[in-house]
Short mmCIF file of C-alpha atoms and ligand atoms in Angstrom, two decimals:
data_model
loop_
_atom_site.label_atom_id
_atom_site.label_comp_id
_atom_site.label_asym_id
_atom_site.label_seq_id
_atom_site.Cartn_x
_atom_site.Cartn_y
_atom_site.Cartn_z
CA MET R 4 129.57 118.29 102.77
CA THR R 5 128.42 114.73 102.27
CA THR R 6 127.91 113.73 98.67
CA LEU R 7 126.99 110.10 99.19
CA THR R 8 125.04 108.90 96.21
CA VAL R 9 121.77 107.27 97.15
CA THR R 10 121.51 103.72 95.79
CA HIS R 11 118.54 102.43 97.77
CA VAL R 12 115.93 103.62 100.28
CA PRO R 13 114.41 101.26 102.85
CA MET R 14 110.70 101.39 103.69
CA LEU R 15 111.61 102.09 107.30
CA ASP R 16 114.97 102.73 108.98
CA LEU R 17 114.53 101.98 112.66
CA ASN R 18 118.27 102.36 113.26
CA ALA R 19 118.12 105.96 112.10
CA GLN R 20 115.38 106.50 114.68
CA TYR R 21 117.05 104.60 117.53
CA LEU R 22 120.74 105.51 117.25
CA PRO R 23 120.35 109.14 118.42
CA VAL R 24 118.53 107.97 121.59
CA GLU R 25 120.15 104.55 121.99
CA ALA R 26 122.17 105.48 125.09
CA LYS R 27 119.06 106.83 126.80
CA VAL R 28 116.99 103.78 125.82
CA ILE R 29 119.59 101.35 127.13
CA GLU R 30 119.97 103.34 130.33
CA ALA R 31 116.19 103.30 130.84
CA ILE R 32 116.05 99.53 130.24
CA THR R 33 118.98 98.93 132.59
CA ARG R 34 117.23 100.88 135.32
CA VAL R 35 114.19 98.62 135.05
CA VAL R 36 116.31 95.47 134.97
CA ARG R 37 118.17 96.57 138.11
CA SER R 38 114.91 97.48 139.90
CA LYS R 39 113.36 94.09 139.01
CA GLN R 40 109.97 95.80 138.81
CA PHE R 41 109.29 94.17 135.46
CA VAL R 42 105.52 94.16 135.90
CA MET R 43 103.65 97.39 136.65
CA GLY R 44 106.77 99.25 137.77
CA PRO R 45 106.55 103.04 138.31
CA GLN R 46 107.43 103.82 134.67
CA VAL R 47 104.02 102.49 133.57
CA ALA R 48 102.10 105.15 135.53
CA GLU R 49 104.67 107.75 134.52
CA LEU R 50 104.14 106.94 130.86
CA GLU R 51 100.36 106.97 131.29
CA GLN R 52 100.58 110.48 132.72
CA ALA R 53 102.86 111.63 129.88
CA LEU R 54 100.58 110.10 127.24
CA SER R 55 97.52 111.76 128.78
CA GLU R 56 99.27 115.11 128.46
CA TYR R 57 100.38 114.40 124.90
CA CYS R 58 96.98 113.12 123.73
CA LYS R 59 95.11 115.80 125.70
CA VAL R 60 92.87 113.28 127.40
CA PRO R 61 92.42 112.80 131.17
CA HIS R 62 92.95 109.03 131.47
CA THR R 63 95.44 106.65 129.83
CA ILE R 64 95.99 102.98 130.64
CA GLY R 65 99.05 101.24 129.22
CA VAL R 66 98.31 97.82 127.70
CA SER R 67 100.10 94.94 126.01
CA SER R 68 99.41 95.84 122.34
CA GLY R 69 97.16 97.81 120.04
CA THR R 70 95.14 94.65 119.41
CA ASP R 71 94.68 94.11 123.14
CA ALA R 72 93.68 97.78 123.47
CA LEU R 73 90.79 97.11 121.06
CA VAL R 74 89.74 93.89 122.77
CA LEU R 75 89.91 95.53 126.21
CA ALA R 76 87.90 98.55 124.99
CA LEU R 77 85.14 96.30 123.67
CA MET R 78 85.13 94.26 126.90
CA ALA R 79 84.97 97.42 129.05
CA LEU R 80 81.94 98.62 127.10
CA GLY R 81 80.23 95.28 127.62
CA ILE R 82 80.15 94.38 123.94
CA GLY R 83 79.89 90.70 123.11
CA ALA R 84 77.75 87.95 121.59
CA GLY R 85 74.70 89.20 119.70
CA ASP R 86 76.06 92.74 119.34
CA GLU R 87 77.03 94.48 116.11
CA VAL R 88 79.93 96.88 115.75
CA ILE R 89 80.28 99.12 112.70
CA THR R 90 83.76 99.62 111.27
CA SER R 91 85.86 100.08 108.13
CA PRO R 92 86.69 97.18 105.80
CA PHE R 93 90.00 98.89 104.91
CA SER R 94 92.25 98.58 107.95
CA PHE R 95 94.74 96.31 109.64
CA PHE R 96 93.11 93.00 110.53
CA ALA R 97 93.03 93.70 114.29
CA THR R 98 90.21 96.23 113.96
CA ALA R 99 87.64 93.67 112.82
CA GLY R 100 89.45 90.71 114.41
CA SER R 101 88.96 92.21 117.88
CA ILE R 102 85.22 92.63 117.30
CA ALA R 103 84.95 88.95 116.35
CA ARG R 104 87.14 87.87 119.28
CA VAL R 105 84.70 89.29 121.84
CA GLY R 106 81.89 87.38 120.08
CA ALA R 107 80.34 90.41 118.35
CA THR R 108 79.73 90.84 114.62
CA PRO R 109 81.73 93.30 112.52
CA VAL R 110 79.45 95.31 110.23
CA PHE R 111 81.37 97.06 107.49
CA VAL R 112 80.75 100.44 105.91
CA ASP R 113 82.67 101.43 102.78
CA ILE R 114 85.42 104.04 102.82
CA ASP R 115 85.76 107.50 101.39
CA PRO R 116 88.12 106.88 98.45
CA GLU R 117 90.09 110.10 99.05
CA THR R 118 90.94 109.69 102.74
CA PHE R 119 90.68 105.86 102.96
CA ASN R 120 88.64 106.38 106.17
CA ILE R 121 85.09 105.16 106.87
CA ASP R 122 82.48 107.12 104.89
CA ALA R 123 80.44 108.60 107.73
CA SER R 124 77.51 109.34 105.40
CA GLN R 125 76.97 105.60 104.86
CA ILE R 126 76.94 104.58 108.53
CA GLU R 127 73.33 105.34 109.45
CA ALA R 128 71.96 102.86 106.89
CA LYS R 129 73.82 100.05 108.72
CA ILE R 130 72.55 100.81 112.22
CA THR R 131 70.19 98.15 113.60
CA PRO R 132 68.75 97.50 117.08
CA LYS R 133 71.80 95.26 117.66
CA THR R 134 74.37 97.98 116.91
CA LYS R 135 76.34 98.86 120.03
CA ALA R 136 79.38 100.75 118.79
CA ILE R 137 81.28 102.31 115.90
CA ILE R 138 85.04 101.86 115.48
CA PRO R 139 86.37 104.52 113.13
CA VAL R 140 90.00 103.92 112.11
CA HIS R 141 92.21 106.98 111.62
CA LEU R 142 94.14 105.35 108.80
CA PHE R 143 97.65 106.34 107.68
CA GLY R 144 97.72 109.22 110.21
CA GLN R 145 94.62 111.10 109.06
CA MET R 146 91.59 111.23 111.31
CA ALA R 147 88.16 110.00 110.29
CA ASP R 148 85.37 112.59 110.04
CA MET R 149 84.39 112.52 113.71
CA ASP R 150 81.60 115.13 113.94
CA PRO R 151 78.99 113.11 112.00
CA ILE R 152 80.13 109.90 113.74
CA MET R 153 79.67 111.44 117.20
CA ASP R 154 76.28 112.85 116.10
CA LEU R 155 75.10 109.35 115.15
CA ALA R 156 76.46 107.92 118.40
CA THR R 157 74.44 110.44 120.39
CA ARG R 158 71.29 109.92 118.33
CA TYR R 159 71.38 106.12 118.46
CA ASN R 160 73.05 105.75 121.88
CA LEU R 161 76.15 104.04 120.48
CA LYS R 162 79.69 103.91 121.86
CA VAL R 163 82.63 105.11 119.79
CA ILE R 164 86.04 103.41 119.97
CA GLU R 165 88.72 105.25 118.00
CA ASP R 166 91.30 102.96 116.41
CA SER R 167 94.16 105.43 116.90
CA ALA R 168 96.93 102.90 116.24
CA GLN R 169 98.21 104.87 113.23
CA SER R 170 97.40 108.36 114.44
CA ILE R 171 98.93 109.31 117.78
CA GLY R 172 99.14 113.12 117.81
CA ALA R 173 96.89 113.56 114.77
CA GLU R 174 94.22 116.22 115.22
CA TYR R 175 90.63 116.76 114.15
CA ARG R 176 89.22 120.25 114.11
CA GLY R 177 85.48 119.88 114.48
CA ARG R 178 82.73 122.28 113.57
CA ASP R 179 83.12 123.95 116.98
CA GLY R 180 86.57 125.06 115.81
CA VAL R 181 88.37 123.10 118.54
CA SER R 182 91.26 120.81 117.53
CA ARG R 183 91.18 117.53 119.41
CA ARG R 184 93.81 114.83 119.37
CA SER R 185 93.27 111.30 118.21
CA GLY R 186 91.82 109.15 120.97
CA SER R 187 90.23 112.04 122.89
CA ILE R 188 86.90 112.30 121.04
CA GLY R 189 85.16 108.92 121.31
CA ASN R 190 84.49 106.93 124.49
CA ILE R 191 87.83 105.09 124.20
CA GLY R 192 90.94 105.57 122.05
CA CYS R 193 93.18 102.59 121.20
CA PHE R 194 96.90 103.02 120.51
CA SER R 195 99.67 100.70 119.35
CA PHE R 196 103.37 101.01 120.08
CA PHE R 197 104.40 98.29 117.63
CA PRO R 198 107.95 99.21 116.51
CA SER R 199 106.90 100.55 113.09
CA LYS R 200 104.20 102.90 114.42
CA ASN R 201 104.98 106.61 114.82
CA LEU R 202 105.64 105.98 118.51
CA GLY R 203 107.20 102.52 118.71
CA CYS R 204 108.72 100.54 121.57
CA CYS R 205 111.17 97.60 121.60
CA GLY R 206 108.48 94.95 121.22
CA ASP R 207 104.72 95.00 121.66
CA GLY R 208 102.85 97.68 123.55
CA GLY R 209 99.69 99.76 123.47
CA ALA R 210 97.39 102.04 125.42
CA VAL R 211 93.75 102.98 125.84
CA THR R 212 92.60 106.53 126.54
CA THR R 213 89.28 107.84 127.83
CA THR R 214 87.68 111.01 129.12
CA ASP R 215 85.41 109.00 131.44
CA ALA R 216 86.77 108.33 134.95
CA ALA R 217 84.45 105.36 135.62
CA LEU R 218 85.39 103.76 132.31
CA ALA R 219 89.08 104.33 133.10
CA GLU R 220 88.57 102.40 136.33
CA THR R 221 86.86 99.50 134.50
CA LEU R 222 89.64 99.42 131.90
CA SER R 223 92.37 99.27 134.53
CA VAL R 224 90.60 96.56 136.52
CA LEU R 225 90.03 94.45 133.37
CA ARG R 226 93.74 94.86 132.54
CA VAL R 227 94.61 92.75 135.60
CA HIS R 228 92.07 89.92 135.36
CA GLY R 229 89.21 92.03 136.69
CA ALA R 230 90.68 92.25 140.18
CA LYS R 231 90.76 95.61 141.94
CA HIS R 232 92.37 93.84 144.91
CA ARG R 233 94.65 90.97 143.99
CA TYR R 234 92.91 87.56 144.06
CA TYR R 235 89.42 89.12 144.43
CA HIS R 236 87.86 89.20 140.96
CA GLU R 237 84.83 91.38 140.31
CA LEU R 238 84.98 90.92 136.55
CA VAL R 239 86.49 88.47 134.08
CA GLY R 240 89.34 90.41 132.54
CA GLY R 241 92.69 89.33 131.21
CA ASN R 242 96.40 90.02 131.36
CA PHE R 243 96.56 93.16 129.26
CA ARG R 244 99.52 94.78 131.04
CA LEU R 245 102.23 96.88 129.43
CA ASP R 246 105.74 95.71 130.42
CA THR R 247 107.69 98.18 132.54
CA ILE R 248 110.64 97.91 130.13
CA GLN R 249 108.45 99.01 127.22
CA ALA R 250 107.03 101.89 129.27
CA ALA R 251 110.57 103.02 130.10
CA VAL R 252 111.55 102.91 126.41
CA LEU R 253 108.41 104.82 125.43
CA LEU R 254 109.13 107.56 127.99
CA VAL R 255 112.39 108.22 126.14
CA LYS R 256 110.88 107.99 122.67
CA LEU R 257 107.85 110.13 123.47
CA GLN R 258 110.21 113.08 123.91
CA GLU R 259 111.18 112.79 120.23
CA LEU R 260 107.68 112.23 118.86
CA GLU R 261 106.68 115.80 118.09
CA THR R 262 109.98 116.47 116.24
CA GLN R 263 109.43 113.24 114.30
CA HIS R 264 105.87 114.23 113.36
CA ILE R 265 107.03 117.63 112.10
CA GLN R 266 109.68 115.94 109.97
CA ARG R 267 107.20 113.39 108.57
CA ILE R 268 104.78 116.17 107.64
CA LYS R 269 107.64 118.03 105.94
CA ASN R 270 108.56 114.86 104.05
CA GLY R 271 104.95 114.43 102.97
CA LEU R 272 104.78 117.97 101.63
CA LEU R 273 108.06 117.51 99.75
CA TYR R 274 106.76 114.34 98.07
CA ASN R 275 103.62 116.29 97.12
CA ASP R 276 105.89 118.70 95.21
CA LEU R 277 108.26 116.11 93.78
CA LEU R 278 105.43 113.88 92.54
CA ALA R 279 102.99 116.53 91.35
CA GLY R 280 101.47 116.35 87.88
CA ILE R 281 101.69 112.63 87.10
CA SER R 282 98.29 111.98 85.56
CA GLU R 283 98.09 108.28 86.40
CA LEU R 284 99.12 108.80 90.03
CA THR R 285 96.98 110.01 92.94
CA LEU R 286 98.85 111.47 95.90
CA PRO R 287 97.57 111.26 99.49
CA VAL R 288 94.72 113.68 100.10
CA ASP R 289 95.04 115.47 103.43
CA ARG R 290 91.48 116.71 103.54
CA THR R 291 90.34 116.38 107.15
CA PRO R 292 90.56 119.70 109.05
CA GLY R 293 93.26 119.37 111.71
CA ARG R 294 96.60 117.62 111.43
CA MET R 295 97.62 114.48 109.54
CA ILE R 296 100.77 112.91 110.95
CA TYR R 297 101.74 110.78 107.92
CA ASN R 298 101.99 107.35 109.47
CA GLN R 299 102.12 106.35 105.81
CA TYR R 300 102.48 108.17 102.50
CA THR R 301 100.12 106.16 100.33
CA LEU R 302 99.98 106.50 96.57
CA ARG R 303 97.18 105.26 94.34
CA THR R 304 97.48 104.09 90.77
CA LYS R 305 95.81 101.60 88.45
CA LYS R 306 99.37 100.52 87.55
CA ARG R 307 100.17 99.61 91.14
CA ASP R 308 101.78 96.23 90.50
CA GLY R 309 104.00 97.66 87.75
CA LEU R 310 105.04 100.56 89.99
CA MET R 311 105.83 98.10 92.76
CA ALA R 312 108.12 96.11 90.45
CA ALA R 313 109.86 99.31 89.29
CA LEU R 314 110.45 100.43 92.88
CA ASN R 315 111.76 97.00 93.83
CA ALA R 316 114.17 97.14 90.90
CA ALA R 317 115.36 100.59 92.06
CA LYS R 318 115.73 99.22 95.62
CA VAL R 319 113.06 101.53 97.00
CA GLY R 320 111.12 100.04 99.90
CA ASN R 321 107.36 99.91 99.43
CA SER R 322 104.35 98.15 100.96
CA VAL R 323 100.73 97.46 100.18
CA TYR R 324 98.55 98.41 103.14
CA TYR R 325 96.27 96.49 102.67
CA PRO R 326 95.98 93.96 99.80
CA VAL R 327 92.76 92.24 100.96
CA PRO R 328 89.85 94.21 102.44
CA LEU R 329 88.54 92.77 105.68
CA HIS R 330 85.12 91.70 104.35
CA LEU R 331 86.87 89.36 101.89
CA GLN R 332 89.15 87.68 104.45
CA ASP R 333 88.64 83.91 104.64
CA CYS R 334 88.02 84.02 108.40
CA PHE R 335 84.98 86.26 107.82
CA ALA R 336 83.42 84.07 105.11
CA SER R 337 80.50 83.38 107.45
CA LEU R 338 79.50 87.06 107.17
CA GLY R 339 78.52 86.22 103.59
CA HIS R 340 80.21 89.11 101.80
CA GLN R 341 81.23 89.02 98.17
CA VAL R 342 83.36 91.00 95.76
CA GLY R 343 81.53 94.23 94.96
CA ASP R 344 80.03 94.78 98.42
CA PHE R 345 82.43 97.63 99.27
CA PRO R 346 83.75 98.89 95.93
CA HIS R 347 85.88 101.74 97.31
CA ALA R 348 87.68 99.50 99.79
CA GLU R 349 88.21 96.90 97.06
CA SER R 350 89.67 99.32 94.54
CA ALA R 351 91.89 100.85 97.25
CA ALA R 352 93.21 97.35 97.98
CA ARG R 353 94.08 96.98 94.27
CA GLU R 354 95.60 100.44 93.80
CA VAL R 355 97.44 101.55 96.97
CA LEU R 356 101.18 101.59 97.48
CA SER R 357 102.94 103.15 100.47
CA ILE R 358 106.46 104.55 100.07
CA PRO R 359 109.12 105.48 102.67
CA ILE R 360 108.02 108.47 104.81
CA TYR R 361 110.00 107.97 108.05
CA ALA R 362 111.27 111.09 109.80
CA GLU R 363 115.00 110.60 109.11
CA LEU R 364 114.56 110.32 105.33
CA THR R 365 116.96 112.74 103.60
CA HIS R 366 116.12 115.14 100.79
CA GLU R 367 118.37 113.11 98.46
CA GLN R 368 116.53 109.91 99.36
CA GLN R 369 113.18 111.53 98.58
CA VAL R 370 114.51 112.77 95.25
CA TYR R 371 115.75 109.23 94.52
CA VAL R 372 112.34 107.72 95.34
CA SER R 373 110.49 110.35 93.31
CA THR R 374 112.79 109.95 90.32
CA ALA R 375 112.17 106.20 90.29
CA ILE R 376 108.41 106.86 90.32
CA ARG R 377 108.61 109.51 87.57
CA GLU R 378 110.74 107.18 85.44
CA PHE R 379 108.09 104.48 85.68
CA PHE R 380 105.28 106.76 84.54
CA LYS R 381 107.35 108.38 81.76
CA ASP R 382 106.16 106.02 79.04
C1 PLP P 674 98.92 98.28 114.24
C2 PLP P 674 97.45 98.38 114.24
C3 PLP P 674 96.66 97.70 115.18
C4 PLP P 674 97.20 96.66 116.11
O1 PLP P 674 98.25 97.03 116.93
P1 PLP P 674 99.27 95.92 117.47
O2 PLP P 674 100.06 96.70 118.50
O3 PLP P 674 100.09 95.46 116.33
O4 PLP P 674 98.50 94.83 118.10
C5 PLP P 674 95.29 97.92 115.16
N1 PLP P 674 94.72 98.75 114.28
C6 PLP P 674 95.45 99.40 113.35
C7 PLP P 674 94.76 100.32 112.40
C8 PLP P 674 96.83 99.23 113.29
O5 PLP P 674 97.52 99.88 112.35
#
């Protein structure tokens, strides 16, 4: 029996995730290096097939990052200058950044304070004749409320791009009783394989998914500079390719993903028990029917900065995702927003704190983290 006393807990322990599969990862990389098929080698199509099966969606196209997935999705749907795209102000920068990069205007809708996801009931009021699409973000591993979003898209003829970067394998059970996986509901799903995501590679990587065969074709042509046949360009695309080495790594890591999800969910439920009953602390609310995959375990408290200092002192990793809502970012000053425009996103930015939730976390580590939190709220 190991009786190692826990003295610190990192926010993320990528070694714990990699060491059990390191031999397989290195072997997969070596195979690519020896083949010299660094660009669009056979592992890319193999991964796309495997991801389609995992995400339960007919078409997947591997791309260079989650950010590029969003940009490519917008380009494939013909969204650009003069268009408006509705999204959440409480997300990683890339969600709104990508909208601006294609020349369109991000239009924000406040979040539901319990789930941190876009409040679908506030979307309709922001739809104008210029609105072309909605980008719901499935933040922290919990899906946005997709039924009302898809209803609006049908009614107003809008496209839906799911920002699935934090939610691969998460599920949404709609009113028809069917559970669908993240990225299989809207027109396009966008995934990131940044190393800290639930499915991470050894660098940058991403994917787009779609149920529409014609759109899949457009996405794959745009991925290689808009050329279906090399040097003959039908469209202006870009270099959005996923490296073969990253695809090979992801093929190994995808085999572990479901086990990792189950462990993360277990860890989330244990924290719910260990941290129950602290009046000044709000635990994550897993409210959306389906499956949350705990990309983060995000606490909320008015004493956030004090809690952060206490956790730092106890050597417990922690992170604020995200300290500044997107409508208040300097680069979007021209949109003319001010403090108070999206009160739920703003108070989330002041109150959230994410704690370690990675799959390999031990029971003792979770007790250590929870004890440090309980100590802080004791007085
Ligand atoms: C990580 C992330 C992205 C961007 O993915 P990259 O692979 O880092 O480019 C986009 N949206 C959200 C919500 C993310 O968490």
